[in-house]
PDB file of C-alpha atoms and ligand atoms in Angstrom:
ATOM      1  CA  UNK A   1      -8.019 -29.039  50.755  1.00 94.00           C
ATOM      2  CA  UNK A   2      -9.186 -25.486  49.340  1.00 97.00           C
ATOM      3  CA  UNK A   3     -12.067 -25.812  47.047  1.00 98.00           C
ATOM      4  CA  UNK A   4     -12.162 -22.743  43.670  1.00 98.00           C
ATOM      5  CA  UNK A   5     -15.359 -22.390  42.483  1.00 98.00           C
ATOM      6  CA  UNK A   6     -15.465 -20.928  38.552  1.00 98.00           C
ATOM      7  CA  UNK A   7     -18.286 -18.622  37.533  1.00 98.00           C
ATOM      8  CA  UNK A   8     -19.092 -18.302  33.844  1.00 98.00           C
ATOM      9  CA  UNK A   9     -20.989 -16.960  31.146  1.00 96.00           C
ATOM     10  CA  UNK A  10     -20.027 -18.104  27.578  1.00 89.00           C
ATOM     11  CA  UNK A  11     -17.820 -19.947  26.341  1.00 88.00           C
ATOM     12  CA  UNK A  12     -15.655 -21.058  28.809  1.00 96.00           C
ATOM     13  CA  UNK A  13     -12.219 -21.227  27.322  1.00 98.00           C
ATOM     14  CA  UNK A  14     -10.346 -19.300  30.627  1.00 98.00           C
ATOM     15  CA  UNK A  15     -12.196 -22.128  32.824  1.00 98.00           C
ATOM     16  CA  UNK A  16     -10.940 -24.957  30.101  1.00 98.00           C
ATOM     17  CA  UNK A  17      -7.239 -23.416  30.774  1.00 98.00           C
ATOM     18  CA  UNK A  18      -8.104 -23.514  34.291  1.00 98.00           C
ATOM     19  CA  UNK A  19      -9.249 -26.789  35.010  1.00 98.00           C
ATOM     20  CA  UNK A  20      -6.010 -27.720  32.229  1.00 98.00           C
ATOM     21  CA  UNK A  21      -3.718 -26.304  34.647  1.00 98.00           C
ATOM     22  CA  UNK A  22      -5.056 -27.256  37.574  1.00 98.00           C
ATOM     23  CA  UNK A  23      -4.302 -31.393  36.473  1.00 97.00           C
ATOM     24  CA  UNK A  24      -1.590 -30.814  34.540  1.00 98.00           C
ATOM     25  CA  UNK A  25      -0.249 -29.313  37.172  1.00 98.00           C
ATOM     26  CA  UNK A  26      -1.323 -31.244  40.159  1.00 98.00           C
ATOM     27  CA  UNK A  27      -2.678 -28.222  42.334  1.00 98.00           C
ATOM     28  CA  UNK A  28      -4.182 -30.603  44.980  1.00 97.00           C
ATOM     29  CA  UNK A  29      -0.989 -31.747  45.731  1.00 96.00           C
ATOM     30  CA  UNK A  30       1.605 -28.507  45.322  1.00 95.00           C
ATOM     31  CA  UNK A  31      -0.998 -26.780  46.708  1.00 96.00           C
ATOM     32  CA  UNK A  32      -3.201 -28.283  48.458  1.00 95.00           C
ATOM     33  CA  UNK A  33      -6.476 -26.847  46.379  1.00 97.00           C
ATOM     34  CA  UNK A  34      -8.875 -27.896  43.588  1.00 98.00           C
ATOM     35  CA  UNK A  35     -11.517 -26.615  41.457  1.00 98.00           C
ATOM     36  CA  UNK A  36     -14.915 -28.229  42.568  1.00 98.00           C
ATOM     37  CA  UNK A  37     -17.376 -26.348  40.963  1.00 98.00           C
ATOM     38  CA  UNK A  38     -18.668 -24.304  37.704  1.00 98.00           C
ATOM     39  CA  UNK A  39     -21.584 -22.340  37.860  1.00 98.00           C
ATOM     40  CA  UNK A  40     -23.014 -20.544  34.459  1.00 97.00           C
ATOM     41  CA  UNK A  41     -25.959 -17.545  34.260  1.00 97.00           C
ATOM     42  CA  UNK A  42     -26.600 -19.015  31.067  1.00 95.00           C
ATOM     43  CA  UNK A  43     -27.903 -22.278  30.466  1.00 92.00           C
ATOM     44  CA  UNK A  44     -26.327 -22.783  27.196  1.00 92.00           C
ATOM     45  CA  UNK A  45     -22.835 -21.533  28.093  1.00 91.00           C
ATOM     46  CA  UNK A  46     -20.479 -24.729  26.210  1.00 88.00           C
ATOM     47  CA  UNK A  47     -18.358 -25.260  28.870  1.00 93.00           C
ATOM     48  CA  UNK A  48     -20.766 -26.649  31.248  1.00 95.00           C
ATOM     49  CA  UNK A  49     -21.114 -29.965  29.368  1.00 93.00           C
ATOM     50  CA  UNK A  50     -17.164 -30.070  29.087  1.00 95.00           C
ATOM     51  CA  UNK A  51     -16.836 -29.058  32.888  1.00 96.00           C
ATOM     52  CA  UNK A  52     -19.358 -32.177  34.171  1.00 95.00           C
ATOM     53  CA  UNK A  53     -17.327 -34.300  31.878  1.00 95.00           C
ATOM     54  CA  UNK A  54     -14.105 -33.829  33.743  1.00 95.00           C
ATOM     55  CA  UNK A  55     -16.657 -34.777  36.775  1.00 96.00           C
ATOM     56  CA  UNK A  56     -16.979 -31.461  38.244  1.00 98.00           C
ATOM     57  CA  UNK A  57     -19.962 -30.143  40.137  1.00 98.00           C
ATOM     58  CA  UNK A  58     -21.834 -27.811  37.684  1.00 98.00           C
ATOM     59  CA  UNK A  59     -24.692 -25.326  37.831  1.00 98.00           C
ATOM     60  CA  UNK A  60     -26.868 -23.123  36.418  1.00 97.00           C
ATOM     61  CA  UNK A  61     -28.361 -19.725  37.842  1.00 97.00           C
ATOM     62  CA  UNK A  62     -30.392 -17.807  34.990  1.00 96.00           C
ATOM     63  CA  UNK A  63     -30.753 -13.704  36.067  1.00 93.00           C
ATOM     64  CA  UNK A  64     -33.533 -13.746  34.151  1.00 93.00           C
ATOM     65  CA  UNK A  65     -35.475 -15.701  37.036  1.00 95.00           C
ATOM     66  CA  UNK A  66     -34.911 -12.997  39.126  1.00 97.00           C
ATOM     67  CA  UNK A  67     -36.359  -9.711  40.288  1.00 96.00           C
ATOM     68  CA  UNK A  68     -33.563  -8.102  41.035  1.00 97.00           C
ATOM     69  CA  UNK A  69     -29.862  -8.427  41.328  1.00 96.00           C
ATOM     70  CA  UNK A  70     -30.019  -8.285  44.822  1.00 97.00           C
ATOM     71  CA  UNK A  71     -32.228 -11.975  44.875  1.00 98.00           C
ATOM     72  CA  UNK A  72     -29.800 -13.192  41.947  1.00 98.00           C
ATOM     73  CA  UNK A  73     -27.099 -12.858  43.922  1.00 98.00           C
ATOM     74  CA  UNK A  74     -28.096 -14.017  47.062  1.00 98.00           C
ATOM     75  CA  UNK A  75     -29.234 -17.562  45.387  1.00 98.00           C
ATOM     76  CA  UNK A  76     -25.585 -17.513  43.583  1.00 98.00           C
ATOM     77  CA  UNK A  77     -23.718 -17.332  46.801  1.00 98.00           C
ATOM     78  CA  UNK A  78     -25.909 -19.589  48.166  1.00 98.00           C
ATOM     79  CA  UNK A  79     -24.859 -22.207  45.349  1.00 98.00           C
ATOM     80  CA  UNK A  80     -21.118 -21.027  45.654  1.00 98.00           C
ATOM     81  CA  UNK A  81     -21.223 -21.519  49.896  1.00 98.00           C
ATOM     82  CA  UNK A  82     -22.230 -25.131  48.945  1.00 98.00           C
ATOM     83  CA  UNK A  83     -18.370 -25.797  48.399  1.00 98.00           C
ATOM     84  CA  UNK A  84     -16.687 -23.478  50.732  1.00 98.00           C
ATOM     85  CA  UNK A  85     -14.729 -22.098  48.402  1.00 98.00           C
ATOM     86  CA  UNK A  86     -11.020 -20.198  49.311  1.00 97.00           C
ATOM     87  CA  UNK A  87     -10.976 -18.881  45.923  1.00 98.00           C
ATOM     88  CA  UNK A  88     -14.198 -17.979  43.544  1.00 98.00           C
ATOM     89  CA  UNK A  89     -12.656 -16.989  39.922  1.00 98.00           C
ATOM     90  CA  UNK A  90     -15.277 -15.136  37.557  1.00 98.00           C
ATOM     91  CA  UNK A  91     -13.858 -16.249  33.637  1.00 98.00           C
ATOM     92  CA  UNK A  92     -16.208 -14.386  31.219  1.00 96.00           C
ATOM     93  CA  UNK A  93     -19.160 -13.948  33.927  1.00 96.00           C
ATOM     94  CA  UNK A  94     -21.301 -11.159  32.423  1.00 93.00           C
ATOM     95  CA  UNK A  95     -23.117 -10.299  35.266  1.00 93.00           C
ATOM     96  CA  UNK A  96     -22.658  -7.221  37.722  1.00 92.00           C
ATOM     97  CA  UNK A  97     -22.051  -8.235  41.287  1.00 95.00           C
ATOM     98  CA  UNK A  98     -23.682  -6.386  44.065  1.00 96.00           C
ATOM     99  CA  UNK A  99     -21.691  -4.862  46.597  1.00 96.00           C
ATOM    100  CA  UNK A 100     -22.961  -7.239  49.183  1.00 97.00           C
ATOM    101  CA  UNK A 101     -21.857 -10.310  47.066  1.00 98.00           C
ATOM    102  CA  UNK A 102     -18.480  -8.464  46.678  1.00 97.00           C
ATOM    103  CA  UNK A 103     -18.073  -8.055  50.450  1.00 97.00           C
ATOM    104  CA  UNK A 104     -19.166 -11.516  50.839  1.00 98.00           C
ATOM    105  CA  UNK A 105     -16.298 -12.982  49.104  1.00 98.00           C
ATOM    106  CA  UNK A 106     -13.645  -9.814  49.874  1.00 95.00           C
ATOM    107  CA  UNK A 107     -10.211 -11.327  49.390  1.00 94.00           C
ATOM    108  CA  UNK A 108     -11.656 -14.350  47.495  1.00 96.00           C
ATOM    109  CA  UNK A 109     -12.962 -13.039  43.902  1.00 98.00           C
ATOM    110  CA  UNK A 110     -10.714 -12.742  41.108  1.00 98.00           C
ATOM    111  CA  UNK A 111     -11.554 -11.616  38.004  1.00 98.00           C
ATOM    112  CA  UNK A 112      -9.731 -11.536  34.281  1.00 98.00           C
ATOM    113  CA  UNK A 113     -10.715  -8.740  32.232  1.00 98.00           C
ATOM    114  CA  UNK A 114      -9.403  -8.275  28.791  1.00 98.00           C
ATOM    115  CA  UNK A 115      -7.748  -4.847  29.014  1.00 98.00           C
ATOM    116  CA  UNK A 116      -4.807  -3.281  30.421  1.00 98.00           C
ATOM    117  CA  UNK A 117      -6.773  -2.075  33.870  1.00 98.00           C
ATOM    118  CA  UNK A 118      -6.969   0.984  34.637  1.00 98.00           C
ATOM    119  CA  UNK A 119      -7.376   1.196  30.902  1.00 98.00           C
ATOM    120  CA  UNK A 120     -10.779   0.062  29.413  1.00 98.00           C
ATOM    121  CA  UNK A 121     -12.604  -0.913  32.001  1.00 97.00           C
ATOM    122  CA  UNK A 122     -16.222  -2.351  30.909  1.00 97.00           C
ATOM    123  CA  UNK A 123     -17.038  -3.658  27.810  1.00 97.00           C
ATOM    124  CA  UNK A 124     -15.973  -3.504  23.880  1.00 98.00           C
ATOM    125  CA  UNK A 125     -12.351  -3.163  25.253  1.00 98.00           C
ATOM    126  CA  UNK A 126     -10.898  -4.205  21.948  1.00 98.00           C
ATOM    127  CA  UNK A 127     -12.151  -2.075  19.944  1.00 98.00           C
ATOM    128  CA  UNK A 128     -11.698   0.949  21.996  1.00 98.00           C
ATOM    129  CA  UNK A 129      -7.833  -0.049  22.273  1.00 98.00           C
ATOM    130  CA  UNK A 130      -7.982   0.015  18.442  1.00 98.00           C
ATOM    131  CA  UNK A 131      -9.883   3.375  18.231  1.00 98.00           C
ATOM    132  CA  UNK A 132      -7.701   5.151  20.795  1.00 98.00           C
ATOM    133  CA  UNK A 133      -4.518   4.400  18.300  1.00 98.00           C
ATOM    134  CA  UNK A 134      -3.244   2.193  21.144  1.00 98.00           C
ATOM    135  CA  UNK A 135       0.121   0.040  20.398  1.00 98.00           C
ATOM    136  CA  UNK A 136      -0.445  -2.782  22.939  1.00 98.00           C
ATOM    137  CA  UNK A 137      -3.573  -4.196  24.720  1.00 98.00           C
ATOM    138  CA  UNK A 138      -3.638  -7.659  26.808  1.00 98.00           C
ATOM    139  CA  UNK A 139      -5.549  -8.894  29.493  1.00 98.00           C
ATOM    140  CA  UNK A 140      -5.553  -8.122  33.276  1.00 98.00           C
ATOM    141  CA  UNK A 141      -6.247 -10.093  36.592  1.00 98.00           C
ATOM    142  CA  UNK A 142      -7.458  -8.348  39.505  1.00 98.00           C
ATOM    143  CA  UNK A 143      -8.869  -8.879  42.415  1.00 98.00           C
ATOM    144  CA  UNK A 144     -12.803  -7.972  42.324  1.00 97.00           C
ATOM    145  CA  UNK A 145     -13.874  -4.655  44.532  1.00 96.00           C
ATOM    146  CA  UNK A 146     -17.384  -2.716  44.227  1.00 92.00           C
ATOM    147  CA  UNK A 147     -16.473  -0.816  41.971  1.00 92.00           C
ATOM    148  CA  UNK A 148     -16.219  -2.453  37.778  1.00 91.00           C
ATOM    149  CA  UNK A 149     -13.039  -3.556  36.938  1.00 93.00           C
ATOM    150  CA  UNK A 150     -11.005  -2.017  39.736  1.00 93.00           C
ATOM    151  CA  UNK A 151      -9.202  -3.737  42.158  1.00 96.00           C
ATOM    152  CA  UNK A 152      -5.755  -5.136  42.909  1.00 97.00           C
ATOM    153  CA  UNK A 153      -3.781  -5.736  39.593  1.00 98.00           C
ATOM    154  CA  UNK A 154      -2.386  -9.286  40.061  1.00 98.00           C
ATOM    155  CA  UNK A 155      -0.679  -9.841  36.454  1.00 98.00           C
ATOM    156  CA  UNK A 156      -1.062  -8.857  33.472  1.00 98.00           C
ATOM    157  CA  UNK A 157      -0.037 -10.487  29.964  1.00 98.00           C
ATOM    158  CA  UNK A 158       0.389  -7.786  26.655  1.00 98.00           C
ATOM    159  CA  UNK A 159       0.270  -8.181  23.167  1.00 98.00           C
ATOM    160  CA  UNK A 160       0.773  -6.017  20.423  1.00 98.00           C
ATOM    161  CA  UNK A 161      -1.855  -4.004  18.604  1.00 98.00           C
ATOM    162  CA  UNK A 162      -1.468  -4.746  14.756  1.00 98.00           C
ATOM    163  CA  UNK A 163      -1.985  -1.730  12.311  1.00 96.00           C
ATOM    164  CA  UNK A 164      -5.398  -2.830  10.243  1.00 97.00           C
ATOM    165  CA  UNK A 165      -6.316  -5.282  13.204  1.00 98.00           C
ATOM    166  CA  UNK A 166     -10.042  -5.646  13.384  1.00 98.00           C
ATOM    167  CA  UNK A 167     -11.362  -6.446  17.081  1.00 98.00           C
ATOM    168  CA  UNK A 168     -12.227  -9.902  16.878  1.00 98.00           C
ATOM    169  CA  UNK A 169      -8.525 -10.114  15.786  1.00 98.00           C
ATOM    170  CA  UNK A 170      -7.225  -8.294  18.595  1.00 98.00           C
ATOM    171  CA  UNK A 171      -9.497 -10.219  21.110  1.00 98.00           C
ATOM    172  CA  UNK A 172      -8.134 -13.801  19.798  1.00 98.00           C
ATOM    173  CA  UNK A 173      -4.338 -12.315  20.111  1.00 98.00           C
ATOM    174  CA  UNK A 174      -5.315 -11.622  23.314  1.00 98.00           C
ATOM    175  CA  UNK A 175      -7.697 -14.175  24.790  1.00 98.00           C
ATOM    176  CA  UNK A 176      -5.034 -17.140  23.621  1.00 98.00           C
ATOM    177  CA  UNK A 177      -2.756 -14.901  26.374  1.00 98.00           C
ATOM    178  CA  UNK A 178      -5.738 -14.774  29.044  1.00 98.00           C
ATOM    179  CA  UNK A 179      -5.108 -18.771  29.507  1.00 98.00           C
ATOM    180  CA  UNK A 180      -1.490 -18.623  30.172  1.00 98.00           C
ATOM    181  CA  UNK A 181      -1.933 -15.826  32.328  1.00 98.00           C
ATOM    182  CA  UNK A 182      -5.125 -16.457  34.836  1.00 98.00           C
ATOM    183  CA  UNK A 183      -3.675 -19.742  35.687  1.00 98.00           C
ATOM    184  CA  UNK A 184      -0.453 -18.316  36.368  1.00 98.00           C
ATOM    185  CA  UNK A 185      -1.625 -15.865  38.762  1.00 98.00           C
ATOM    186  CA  UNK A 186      -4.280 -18.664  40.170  1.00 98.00           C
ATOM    187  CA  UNK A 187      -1.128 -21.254  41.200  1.00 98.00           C
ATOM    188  CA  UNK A 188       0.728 -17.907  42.550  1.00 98.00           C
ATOM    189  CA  UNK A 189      -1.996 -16.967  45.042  1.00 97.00           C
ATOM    190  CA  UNK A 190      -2.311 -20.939  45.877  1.00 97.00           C
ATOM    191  CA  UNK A 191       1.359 -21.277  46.302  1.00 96.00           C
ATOM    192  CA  UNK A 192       1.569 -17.574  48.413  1.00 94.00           C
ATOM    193  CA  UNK A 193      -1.063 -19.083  50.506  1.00 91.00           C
ATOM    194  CA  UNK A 194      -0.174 -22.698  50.802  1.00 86.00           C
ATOM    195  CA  UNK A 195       3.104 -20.836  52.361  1.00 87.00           C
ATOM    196  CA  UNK A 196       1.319 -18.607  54.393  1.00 87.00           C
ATOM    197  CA  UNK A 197      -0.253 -21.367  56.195  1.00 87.00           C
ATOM    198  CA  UNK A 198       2.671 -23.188  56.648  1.00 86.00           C
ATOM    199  CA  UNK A 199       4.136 -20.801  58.570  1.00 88.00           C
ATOM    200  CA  UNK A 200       1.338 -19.828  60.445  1.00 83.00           C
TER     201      UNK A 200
HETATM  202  C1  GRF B 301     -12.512 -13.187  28.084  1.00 74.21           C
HETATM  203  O1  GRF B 301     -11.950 -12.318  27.143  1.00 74.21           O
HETATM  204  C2  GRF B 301     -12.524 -12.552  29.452  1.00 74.21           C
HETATM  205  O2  GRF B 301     -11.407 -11.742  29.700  1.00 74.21           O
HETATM  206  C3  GRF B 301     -13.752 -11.692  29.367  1.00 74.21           C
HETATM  207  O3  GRF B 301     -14.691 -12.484  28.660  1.00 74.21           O
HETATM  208  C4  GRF B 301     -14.001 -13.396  27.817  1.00 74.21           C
HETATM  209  C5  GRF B 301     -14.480 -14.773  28.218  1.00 74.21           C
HETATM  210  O4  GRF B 301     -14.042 -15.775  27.385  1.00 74.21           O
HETATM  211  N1  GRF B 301     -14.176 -11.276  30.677  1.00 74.21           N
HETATM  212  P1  GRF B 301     -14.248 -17.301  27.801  1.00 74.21           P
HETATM  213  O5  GRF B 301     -15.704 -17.508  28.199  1.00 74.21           O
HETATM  214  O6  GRF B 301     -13.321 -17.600  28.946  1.00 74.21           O
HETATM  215  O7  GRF B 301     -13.914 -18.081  26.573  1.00 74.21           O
END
């Protein structure tokens, strides 16, 4: 069985469509994989309650207990190499990886960002896409590399920009497509690689 480990920051609604899909769709047996784990930088982040209630294995790392990101992020894999994860998905995790944490888990760290990568990288993506007179923005997945918000593209999902559309608008247009589309591309990669194997 392939453990996913889910690293968050906030709220938590992209691991809640997650973990949805993952039952609903029975992922440990088309595919031979589960999620295990959810580990927060933020002690108060809502979905960790939520998470242990569906009786997964939940954590919390604060950065603030740490010198540098270096030390952060040596502790976090440390917590993450407890489950031996195939696949470590960061929903909403605010945090900076180093490059040695991104080597660590090359091939195996997904992100969603909520732009249409390569445009917007980084943060206030909303209301950039408003301020650049842009017609559609969405949400991206990509596979996580050194450098912010690059990375293979793996889907994307789009939605229209609508004219007087304040950000937080804009974000919930395009957030309620971020949990269609990062468990679609999730049981995609399973599916890719539960194929893989069989034919290896
Ligand atoms: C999402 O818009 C995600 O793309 C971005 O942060 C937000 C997290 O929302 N990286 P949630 O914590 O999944 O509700």
């Amino acid at each position: 069985m392939k453990n996913i480990v889910i690293l968050i920051s906030g709220g938590g609604s992209n691991m809640k469509a997650l973990v949805g899909a993952a039952q609903r769709e029975n992922w440990a047996q088309r595919h031979g994989a589960r999620i295990v784990a959810v580990i927060s930088n933020k002690a108060d982040s809502a979905g960790l309650a939520w998470a242990q209630a569906q009786g997964l294995a939940t954590a919390v790392l604060s950065h603030r207990d740490f010198a540098s990101r270096e030390a952060f992020d040596a502790q976090l894999a440390q917590l993450i190499d407890l489950h031996a994860p195939a696949l470590v998905l960061l929903a909403g995790f605010m945090r900076i990886l180093t490059p040695g944490f991104v080597a660590r888990y090359e091939g195996r760290l997904i992100n969603i960002h909520p732009s249409l990568l390569p445009a917007f990288t980084g943060l206030n993506t909303h209301q950039r896409a408003i301020e650049a007179g842009c017609a559609f923005a969405g949400a991206t997945v990509h596979r996580v590399t050194a450098e912010l918000d690059h990375g293979e593209i793996l889907g994307q999902a789009v939605v229209p920009v609508l004219s007087g559309d304040r950000p937080e608008q804009l974000a919930a247009r395009v957030l309620s497509q971020e949990h269609q589309l990062y468990p679609a591309v999730v049981a995609r990669l399973l599916a890719r690689q539960a194929q893989a194997d069989a034919l290896s």
